[in-house]
Short mmCIF file of C-alpha atoms and ligand atoms in Angstrom, two decimals:
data_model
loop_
_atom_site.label_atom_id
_atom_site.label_comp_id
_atom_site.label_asym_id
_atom_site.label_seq_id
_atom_site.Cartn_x
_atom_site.Cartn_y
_atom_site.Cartn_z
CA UNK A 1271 -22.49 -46.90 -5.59
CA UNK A 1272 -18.57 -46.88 -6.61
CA UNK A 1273 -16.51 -45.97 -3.59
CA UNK A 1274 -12.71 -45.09 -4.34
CA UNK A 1275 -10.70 -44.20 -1.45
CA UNK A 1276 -6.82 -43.28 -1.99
CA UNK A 1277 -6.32 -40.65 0.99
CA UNK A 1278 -2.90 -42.55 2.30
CA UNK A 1279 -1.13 -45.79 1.25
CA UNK A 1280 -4.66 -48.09 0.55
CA UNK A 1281 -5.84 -48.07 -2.76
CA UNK A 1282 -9.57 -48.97 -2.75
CA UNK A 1283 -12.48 -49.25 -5.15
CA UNK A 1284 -16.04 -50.72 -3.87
CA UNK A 1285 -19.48 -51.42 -5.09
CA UNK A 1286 -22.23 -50.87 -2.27
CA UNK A 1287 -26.05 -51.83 -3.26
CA UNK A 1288 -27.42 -50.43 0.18
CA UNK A 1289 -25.64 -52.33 2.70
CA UNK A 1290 -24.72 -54.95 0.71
CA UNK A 1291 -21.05 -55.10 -0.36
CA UNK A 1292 -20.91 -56.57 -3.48
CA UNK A 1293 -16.77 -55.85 -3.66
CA UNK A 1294 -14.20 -54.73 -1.68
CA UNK A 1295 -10.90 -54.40 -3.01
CA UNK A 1296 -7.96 -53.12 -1.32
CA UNK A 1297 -4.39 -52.95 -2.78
CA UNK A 1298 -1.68 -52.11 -0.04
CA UNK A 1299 1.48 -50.33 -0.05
CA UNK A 1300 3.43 -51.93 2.91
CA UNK A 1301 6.34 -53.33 0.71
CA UNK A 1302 6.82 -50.25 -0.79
CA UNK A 1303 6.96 -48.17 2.66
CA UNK A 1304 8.54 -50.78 4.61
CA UNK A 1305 11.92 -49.87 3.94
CA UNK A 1306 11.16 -46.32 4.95
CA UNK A 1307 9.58 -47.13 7.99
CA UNK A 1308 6.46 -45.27 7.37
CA UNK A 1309 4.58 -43.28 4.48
CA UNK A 1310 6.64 -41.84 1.64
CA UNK A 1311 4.02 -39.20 0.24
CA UNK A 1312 5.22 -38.95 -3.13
CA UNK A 1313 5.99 -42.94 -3.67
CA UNK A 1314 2.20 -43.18 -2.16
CA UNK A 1315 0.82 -41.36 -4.92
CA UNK A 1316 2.76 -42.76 -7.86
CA UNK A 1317 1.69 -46.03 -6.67
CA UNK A 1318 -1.96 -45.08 -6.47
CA UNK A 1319 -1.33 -43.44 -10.28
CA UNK A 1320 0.05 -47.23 -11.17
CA UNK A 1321 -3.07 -48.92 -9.85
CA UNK A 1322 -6.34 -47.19 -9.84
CA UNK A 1323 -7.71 -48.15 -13.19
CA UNK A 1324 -7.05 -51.96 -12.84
CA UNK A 1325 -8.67 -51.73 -8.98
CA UNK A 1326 -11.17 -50.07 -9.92
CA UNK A 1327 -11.81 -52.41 -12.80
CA UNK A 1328 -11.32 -55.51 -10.28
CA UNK A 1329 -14.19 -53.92 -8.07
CA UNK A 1330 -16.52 -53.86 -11.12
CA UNK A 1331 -15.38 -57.11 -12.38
CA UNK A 1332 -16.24 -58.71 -8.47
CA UNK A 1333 -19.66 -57.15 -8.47
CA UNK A 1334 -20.43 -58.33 -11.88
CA UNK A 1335 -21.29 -54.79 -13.07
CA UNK A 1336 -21.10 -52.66 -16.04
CA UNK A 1337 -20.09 -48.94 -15.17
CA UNK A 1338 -23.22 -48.15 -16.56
CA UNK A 1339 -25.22 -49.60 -14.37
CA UNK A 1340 -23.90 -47.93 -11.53
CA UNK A 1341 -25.91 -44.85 -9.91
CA UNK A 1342 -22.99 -42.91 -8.64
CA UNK A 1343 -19.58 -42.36 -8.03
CA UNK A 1344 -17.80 -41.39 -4.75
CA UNK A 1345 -14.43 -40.57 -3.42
CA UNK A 1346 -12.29 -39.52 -0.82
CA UNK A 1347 -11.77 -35.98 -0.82
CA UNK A 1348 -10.08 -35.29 1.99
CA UNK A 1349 -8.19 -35.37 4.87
CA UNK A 1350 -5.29 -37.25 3.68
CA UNK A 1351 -1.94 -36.64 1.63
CA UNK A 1352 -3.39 -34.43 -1.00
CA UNK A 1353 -1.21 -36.13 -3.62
CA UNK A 1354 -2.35 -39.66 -2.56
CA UNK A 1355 -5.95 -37.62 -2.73
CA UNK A 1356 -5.33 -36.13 -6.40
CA UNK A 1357 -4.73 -39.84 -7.82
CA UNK A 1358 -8.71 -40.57 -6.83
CA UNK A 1359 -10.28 -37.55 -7.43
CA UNK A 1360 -8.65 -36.93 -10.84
CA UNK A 1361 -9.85 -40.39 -12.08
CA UNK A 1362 -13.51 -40.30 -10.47
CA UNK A 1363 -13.94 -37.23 -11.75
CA UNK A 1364 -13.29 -38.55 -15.10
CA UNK A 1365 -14.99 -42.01 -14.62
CA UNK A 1366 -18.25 -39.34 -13.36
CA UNK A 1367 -17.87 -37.73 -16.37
CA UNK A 1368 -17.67 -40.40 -19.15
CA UNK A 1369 -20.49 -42.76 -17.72
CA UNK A 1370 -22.45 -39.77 -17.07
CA UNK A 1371 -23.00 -40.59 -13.16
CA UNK A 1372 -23.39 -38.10 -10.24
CA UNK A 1373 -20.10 -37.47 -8.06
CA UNK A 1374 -19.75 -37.44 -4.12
CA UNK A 1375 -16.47 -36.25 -2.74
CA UNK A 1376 -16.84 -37.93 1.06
CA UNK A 1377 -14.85 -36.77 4.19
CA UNK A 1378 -12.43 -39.83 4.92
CA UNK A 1379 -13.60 -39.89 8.85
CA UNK A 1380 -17.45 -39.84 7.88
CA UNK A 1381 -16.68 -42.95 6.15
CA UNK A 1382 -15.06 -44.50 8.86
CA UNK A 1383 -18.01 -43.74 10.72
CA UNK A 1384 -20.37 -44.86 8.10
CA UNK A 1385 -18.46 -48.45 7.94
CA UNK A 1386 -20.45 -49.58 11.56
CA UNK A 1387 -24.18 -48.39 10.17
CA UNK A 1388 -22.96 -51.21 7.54
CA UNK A 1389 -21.58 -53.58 9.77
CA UNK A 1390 -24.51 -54.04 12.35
CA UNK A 1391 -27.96 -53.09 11.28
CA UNK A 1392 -29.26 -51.71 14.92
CA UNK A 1393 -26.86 -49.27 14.94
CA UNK A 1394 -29.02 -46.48 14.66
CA UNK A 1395 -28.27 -42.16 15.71
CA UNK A 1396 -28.20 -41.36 18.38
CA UNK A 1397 -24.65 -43.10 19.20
CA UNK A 1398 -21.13 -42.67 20.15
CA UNK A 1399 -18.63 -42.88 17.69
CA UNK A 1400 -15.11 -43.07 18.43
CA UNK A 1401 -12.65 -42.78 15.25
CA UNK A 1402 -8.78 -44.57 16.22
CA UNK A 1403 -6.79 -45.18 12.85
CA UNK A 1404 -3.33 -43.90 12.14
CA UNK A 1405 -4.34 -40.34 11.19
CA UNK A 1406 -7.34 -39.76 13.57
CA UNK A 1407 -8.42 -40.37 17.41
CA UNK A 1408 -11.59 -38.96 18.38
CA UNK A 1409 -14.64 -38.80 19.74
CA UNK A 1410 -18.38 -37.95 18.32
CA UNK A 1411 -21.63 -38.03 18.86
CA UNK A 1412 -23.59 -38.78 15.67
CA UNK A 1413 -27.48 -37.76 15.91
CA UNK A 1414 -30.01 -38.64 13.08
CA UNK A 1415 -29.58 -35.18 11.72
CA UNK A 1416 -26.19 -32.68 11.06
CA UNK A 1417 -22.47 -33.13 10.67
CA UNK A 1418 -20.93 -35.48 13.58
CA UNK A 1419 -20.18 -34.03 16.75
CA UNK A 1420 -16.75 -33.33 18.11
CA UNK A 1421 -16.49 -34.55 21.66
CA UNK A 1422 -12.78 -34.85 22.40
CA UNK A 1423 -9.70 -35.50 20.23
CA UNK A 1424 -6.18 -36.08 20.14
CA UNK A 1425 -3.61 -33.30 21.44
CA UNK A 1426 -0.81 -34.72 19.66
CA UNK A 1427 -0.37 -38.09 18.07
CA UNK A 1428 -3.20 -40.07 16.77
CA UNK A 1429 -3.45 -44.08 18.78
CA UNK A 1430 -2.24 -45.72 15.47
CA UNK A 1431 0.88 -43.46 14.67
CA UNK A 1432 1.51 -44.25 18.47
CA UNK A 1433 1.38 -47.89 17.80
CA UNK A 1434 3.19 -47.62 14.52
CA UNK A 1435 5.96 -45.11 16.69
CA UNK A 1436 6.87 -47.69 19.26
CA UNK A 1437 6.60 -50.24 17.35
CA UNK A 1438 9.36 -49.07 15.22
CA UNK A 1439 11.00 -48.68 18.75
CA UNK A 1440 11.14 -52.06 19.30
CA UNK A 1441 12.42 -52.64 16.00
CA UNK A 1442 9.00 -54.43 14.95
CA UNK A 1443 9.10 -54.00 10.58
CA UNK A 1444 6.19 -51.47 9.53
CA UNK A 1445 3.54 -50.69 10.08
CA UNK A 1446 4.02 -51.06 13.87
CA UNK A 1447 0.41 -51.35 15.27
CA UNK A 1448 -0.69 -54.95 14.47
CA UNK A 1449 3.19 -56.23 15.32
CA UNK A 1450 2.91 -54.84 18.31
CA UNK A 1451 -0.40 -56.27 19.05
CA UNK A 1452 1.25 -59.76 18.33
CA UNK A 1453 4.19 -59.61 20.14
CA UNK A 1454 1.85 -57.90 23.35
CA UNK A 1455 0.08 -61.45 23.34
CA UNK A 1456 3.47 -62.85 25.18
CA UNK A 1457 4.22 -60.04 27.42
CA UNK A 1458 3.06 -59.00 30.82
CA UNK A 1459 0.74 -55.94 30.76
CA UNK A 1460 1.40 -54.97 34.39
CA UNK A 1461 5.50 -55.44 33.96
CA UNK A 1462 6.19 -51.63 32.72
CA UNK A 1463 4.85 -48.30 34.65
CA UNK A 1464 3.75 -46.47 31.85
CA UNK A 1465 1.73 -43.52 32.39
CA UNK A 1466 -2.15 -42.90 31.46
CA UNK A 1467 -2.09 -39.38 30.09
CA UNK A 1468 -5.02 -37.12 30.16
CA UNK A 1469 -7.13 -40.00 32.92
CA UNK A 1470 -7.08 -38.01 35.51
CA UNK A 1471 -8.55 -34.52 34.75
CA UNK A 1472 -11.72 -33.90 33.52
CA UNK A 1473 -12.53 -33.81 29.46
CA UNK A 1474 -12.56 -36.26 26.55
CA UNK A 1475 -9.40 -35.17 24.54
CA UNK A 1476 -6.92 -37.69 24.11
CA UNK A 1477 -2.73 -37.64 24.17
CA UNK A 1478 0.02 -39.89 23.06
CA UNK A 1479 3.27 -38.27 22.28
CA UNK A 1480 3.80 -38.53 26.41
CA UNK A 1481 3.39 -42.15 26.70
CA UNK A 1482 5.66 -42.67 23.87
CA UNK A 1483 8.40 -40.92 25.22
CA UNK A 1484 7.85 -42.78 28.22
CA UNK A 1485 8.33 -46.38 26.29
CA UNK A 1486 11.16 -44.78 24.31
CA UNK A 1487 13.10 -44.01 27.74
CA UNK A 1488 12.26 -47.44 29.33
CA UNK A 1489 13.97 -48.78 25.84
CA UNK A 1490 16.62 -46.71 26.42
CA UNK A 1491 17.55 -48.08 30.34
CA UNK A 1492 16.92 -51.55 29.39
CA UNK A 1493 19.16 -51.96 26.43
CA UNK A 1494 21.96 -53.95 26.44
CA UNK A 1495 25.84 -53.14 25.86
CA UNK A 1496 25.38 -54.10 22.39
CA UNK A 1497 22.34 -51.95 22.17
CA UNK A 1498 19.73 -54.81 22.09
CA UNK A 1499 16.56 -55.82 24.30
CA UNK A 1500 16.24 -59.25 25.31
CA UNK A 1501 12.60 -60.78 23.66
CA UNK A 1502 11.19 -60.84 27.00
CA UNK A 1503 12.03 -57.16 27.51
CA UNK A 1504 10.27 -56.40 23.97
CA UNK A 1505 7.15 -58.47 25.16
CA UNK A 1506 6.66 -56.73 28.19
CA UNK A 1507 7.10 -53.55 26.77
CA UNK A 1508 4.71 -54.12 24.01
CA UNK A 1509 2.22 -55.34 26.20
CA UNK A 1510 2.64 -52.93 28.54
CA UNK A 1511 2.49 -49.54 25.84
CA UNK A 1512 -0.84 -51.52 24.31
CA UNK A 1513 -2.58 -51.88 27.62
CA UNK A 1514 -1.89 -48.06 28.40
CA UNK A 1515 -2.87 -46.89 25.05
CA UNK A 1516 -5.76 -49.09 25.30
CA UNK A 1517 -6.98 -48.12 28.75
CA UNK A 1518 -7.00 -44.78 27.61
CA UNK A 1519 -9.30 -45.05 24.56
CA UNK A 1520 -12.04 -47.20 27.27
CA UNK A 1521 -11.87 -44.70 29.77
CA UNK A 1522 -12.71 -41.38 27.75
CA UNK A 1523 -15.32 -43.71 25.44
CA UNK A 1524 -16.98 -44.46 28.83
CA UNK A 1525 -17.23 -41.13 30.28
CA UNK A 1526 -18.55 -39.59 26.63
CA UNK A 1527 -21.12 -42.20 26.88
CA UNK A 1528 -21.80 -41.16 30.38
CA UNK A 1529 -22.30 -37.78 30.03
CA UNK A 1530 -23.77 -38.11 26.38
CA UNK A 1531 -26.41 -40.32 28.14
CA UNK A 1532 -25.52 -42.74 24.97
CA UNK A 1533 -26.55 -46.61 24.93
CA UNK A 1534 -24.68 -47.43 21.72
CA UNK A 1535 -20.45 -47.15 20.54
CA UNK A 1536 -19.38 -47.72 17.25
CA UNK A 1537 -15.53 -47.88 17.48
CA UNK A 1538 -13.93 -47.78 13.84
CA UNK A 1539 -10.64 -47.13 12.14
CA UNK A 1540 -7.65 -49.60 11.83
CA UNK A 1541 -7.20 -49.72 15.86
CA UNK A 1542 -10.33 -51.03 16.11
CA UNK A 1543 -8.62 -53.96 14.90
CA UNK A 1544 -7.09 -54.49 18.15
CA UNK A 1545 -8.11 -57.49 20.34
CA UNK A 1546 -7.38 -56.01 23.70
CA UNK A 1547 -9.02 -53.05 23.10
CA UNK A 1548 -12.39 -54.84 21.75
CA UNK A 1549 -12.25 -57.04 24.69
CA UNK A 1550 -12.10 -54.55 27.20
CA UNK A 1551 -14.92 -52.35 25.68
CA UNK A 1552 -17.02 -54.96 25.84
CA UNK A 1553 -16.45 -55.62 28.93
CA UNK A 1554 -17.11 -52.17 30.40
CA UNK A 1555 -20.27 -52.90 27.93
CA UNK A 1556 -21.62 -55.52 30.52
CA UNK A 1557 -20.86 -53.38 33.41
CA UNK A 1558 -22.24 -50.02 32.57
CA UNK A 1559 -25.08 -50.96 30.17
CA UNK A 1560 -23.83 -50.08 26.46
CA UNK A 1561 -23.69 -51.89 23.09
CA UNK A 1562 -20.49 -52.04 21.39
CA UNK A 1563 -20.34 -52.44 17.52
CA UNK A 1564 -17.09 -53.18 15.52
CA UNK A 1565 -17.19 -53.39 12.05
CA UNK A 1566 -15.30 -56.68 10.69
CA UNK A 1567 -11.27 -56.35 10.01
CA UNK A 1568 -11.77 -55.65 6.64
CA UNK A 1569 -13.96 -52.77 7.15
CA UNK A 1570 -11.69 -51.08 9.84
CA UNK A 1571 -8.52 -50.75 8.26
CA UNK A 1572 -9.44 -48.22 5.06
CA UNK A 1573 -11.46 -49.39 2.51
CA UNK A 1574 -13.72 -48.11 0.19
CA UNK A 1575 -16.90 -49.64 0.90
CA UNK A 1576 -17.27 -46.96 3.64
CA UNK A 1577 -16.41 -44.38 1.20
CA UNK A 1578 -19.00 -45.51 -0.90
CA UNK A 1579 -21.59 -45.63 2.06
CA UNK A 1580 -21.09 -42.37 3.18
CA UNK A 1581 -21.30 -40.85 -0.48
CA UNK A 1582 -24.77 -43.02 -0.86
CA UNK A 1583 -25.92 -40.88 2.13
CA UNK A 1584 -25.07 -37.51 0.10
CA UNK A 1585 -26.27 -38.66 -2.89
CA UNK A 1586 -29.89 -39.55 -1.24
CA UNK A 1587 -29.89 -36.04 0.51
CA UNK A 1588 -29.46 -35.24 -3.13
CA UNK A 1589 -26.46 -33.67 -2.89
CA UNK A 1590 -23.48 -33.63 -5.50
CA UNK A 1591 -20.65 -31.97 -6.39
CA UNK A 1592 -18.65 -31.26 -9.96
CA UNK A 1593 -15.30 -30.94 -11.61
CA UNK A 1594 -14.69 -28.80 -9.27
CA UNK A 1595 -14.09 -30.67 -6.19
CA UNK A 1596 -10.85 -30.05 -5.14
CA UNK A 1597 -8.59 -32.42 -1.68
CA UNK A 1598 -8.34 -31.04 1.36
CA UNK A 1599 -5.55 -31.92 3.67
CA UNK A 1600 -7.58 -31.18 6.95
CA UNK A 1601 -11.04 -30.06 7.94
CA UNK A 1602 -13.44 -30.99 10.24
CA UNK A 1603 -15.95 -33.87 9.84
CA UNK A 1604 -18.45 -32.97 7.56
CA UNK A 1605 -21.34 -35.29 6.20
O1 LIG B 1010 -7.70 -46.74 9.42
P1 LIG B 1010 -6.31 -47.06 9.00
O2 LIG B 1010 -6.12 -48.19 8.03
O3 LIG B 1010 -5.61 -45.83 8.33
C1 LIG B 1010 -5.77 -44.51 8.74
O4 LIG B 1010 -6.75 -43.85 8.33
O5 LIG B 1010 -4.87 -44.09 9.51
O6 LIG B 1010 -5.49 -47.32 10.33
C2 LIG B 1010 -4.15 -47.74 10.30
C3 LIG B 1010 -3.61 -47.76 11.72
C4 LIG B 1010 -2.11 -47.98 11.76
O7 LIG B 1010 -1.54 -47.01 12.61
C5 LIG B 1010 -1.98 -49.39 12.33
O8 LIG B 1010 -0.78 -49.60 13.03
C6 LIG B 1010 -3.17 -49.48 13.23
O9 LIG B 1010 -4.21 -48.82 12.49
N1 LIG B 1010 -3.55 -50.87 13.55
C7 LIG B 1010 -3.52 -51.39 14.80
C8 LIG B 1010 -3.92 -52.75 14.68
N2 LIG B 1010 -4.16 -53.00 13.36
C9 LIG B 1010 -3.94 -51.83 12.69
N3 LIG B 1010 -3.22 -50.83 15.97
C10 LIG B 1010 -3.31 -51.61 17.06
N4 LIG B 1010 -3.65 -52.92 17.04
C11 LIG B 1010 -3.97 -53.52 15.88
N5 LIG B 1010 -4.32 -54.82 15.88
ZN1 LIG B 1011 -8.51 -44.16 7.78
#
């Protein structure tokens, strides 16, 4: 299967033989964001126009394979910048077309989901899957059979744009989120009140535009006359925002287990990246009695060898769709 995933600033092309990845290429956009200090849509999508044929061609090229011997072709359809989106639907359509193969469009959050099946073989339905990237925090259940649950979700901001937000705060270069995680690794947690929005009622939703006002004003009282924070100051403060942003994400992945009556968690999406985060899942692991998978680095931060597993699913339900397939800029998860 030939995954191609271009829903934001990753371009991606992957060949999957079941769960073996036989390539994974990613090209990334950061230099051409950074000086914006976050996604330009329509520099995104040019980008993607300048390199899709040769990544796709350097996915082939690392699994050794001939388009024809391929047994399908699928892509991100949506949600995403539907610009960014056009680049990889436009040229899988086409690449369907002239090698005659069958085409999957794939929701971008079912392949997120699909990336932990791939990482750990005993992951198996029914589990708990909880989605934090830059675009997306949320909470499903995922059963053998039907489209993934919704559990709980974000209000406002998604973890990673909350990351990337106050990371640009404290003046870290883009994106923000694994930075922030470095320069957290210095600080003291416990040095900043920061608050833990949404812990204390009941319910699984999520919400971060709160806590990063909350960092922005404790910027604001600490910086000095010439409008700078001391690196000590930045430490703490990183430290402090990950450990509430964290704490969050553990507490509402508990109680969904909990009430799910769920013995597995497959946390996926670029902040599953984050140390601090894994640690402390699998911590509360030990202590309540659940399993914790995490798909390697490579395979949280958007890729297209989940793309591809999630269309391999489609394609064996024998499903497929046609010239037709058009992106989608939001919609709920389908399968
Ligand atoms: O899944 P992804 O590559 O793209 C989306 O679909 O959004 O996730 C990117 C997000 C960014 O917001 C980035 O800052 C965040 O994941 N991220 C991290 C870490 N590594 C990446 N956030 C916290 N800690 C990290 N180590
Ligand atoms: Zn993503």
């Amino acid at each position: 299967m030939l995954g191609i995933e271009s829903s934001c600033d990753e371009m991606a092309a992957a060949v999957l033989r079941g769960r073996e990845v036989l390539a994974n290429v990613v090209h990334g956009q950061a230099d051409v964001h950074a000086p914006y200090g976050g996604v330009v849509p329509e520099l995104a999508s040019r980008d993607h126009t300048r390199w899709i044929s040769q990544v796709v061609a350097a996915a082939l090229r690392e699994a050794g394979l001939e388009p024809e011997a391929l047994g399908g072709v699928a892509v991100t359809a949506g949600p995403g910048l539907v610009g960014s989106l056009l680049v990889g639907l436009c040229f899988a359509k086409a690449f369907a077309a002239r090698f005659d193969l069958p085409l999957v469009g794939v929701h971008h959050v079912a392949g997120h989901l699909a990336s932990a099946e791939i990482a750990d073989a005993a992951l198996a339905p029914p589990y708990l899957g909880l989605v934090v990237s830059g675009g997306h925090t949320a909470l499903y259940r995922i059963d053998a059979e039907g489209a993934p649950v919704l559990l709980g979700e974000t209000r406002d901001d998604a973890a990673g744009e909350a990351f990337d937000k106050v990371g640009k705060l404290l003046g870290l270069p883009y994106p923000g989120g694994p930075a922030l995680a470095r320069l957290a690794e210095s600080g003291d947690e416990t040095a900043v009140a920061l608050p833990r929005p949404m812990l204390s009622g009941p319910g699984l939703d999520f919400s971060y535009s709160g806590l990063k006002t909350a960092v922005a004003l404790e910027v604001e009282r600490r910086l000095a006359p010439d409008g700078t924070l001391s690196a000590r100051e930045r430490a703490d403060l990183a430290a402090s925002f990950q450990a509430a942003a964290t704490d969050a994400l553990v507490a509402k992945a508990r109680r969904a287990l909990a009430q799910e009556g769920l013995g597995w968690l497959a946390v996926v999406g670029g902040v599953a990246a984050n140390q601090r985060l894994r640690e402390r899942l699998v911590a509360a692991g030990r202590s309540d009695g659940f399993r914790t998978v995490f798909p390697p680095l490579a395979l949280c931060t958007d890729n297209a060898v989940m793309i591809a597993a999630a269309g391999a699913r489609r394609l064996a339900r024998g499903e497929r769709d046609d010239a037709s397939l058009g992106a989608f800029a939001r919609a709920p998860v389908s399968t």
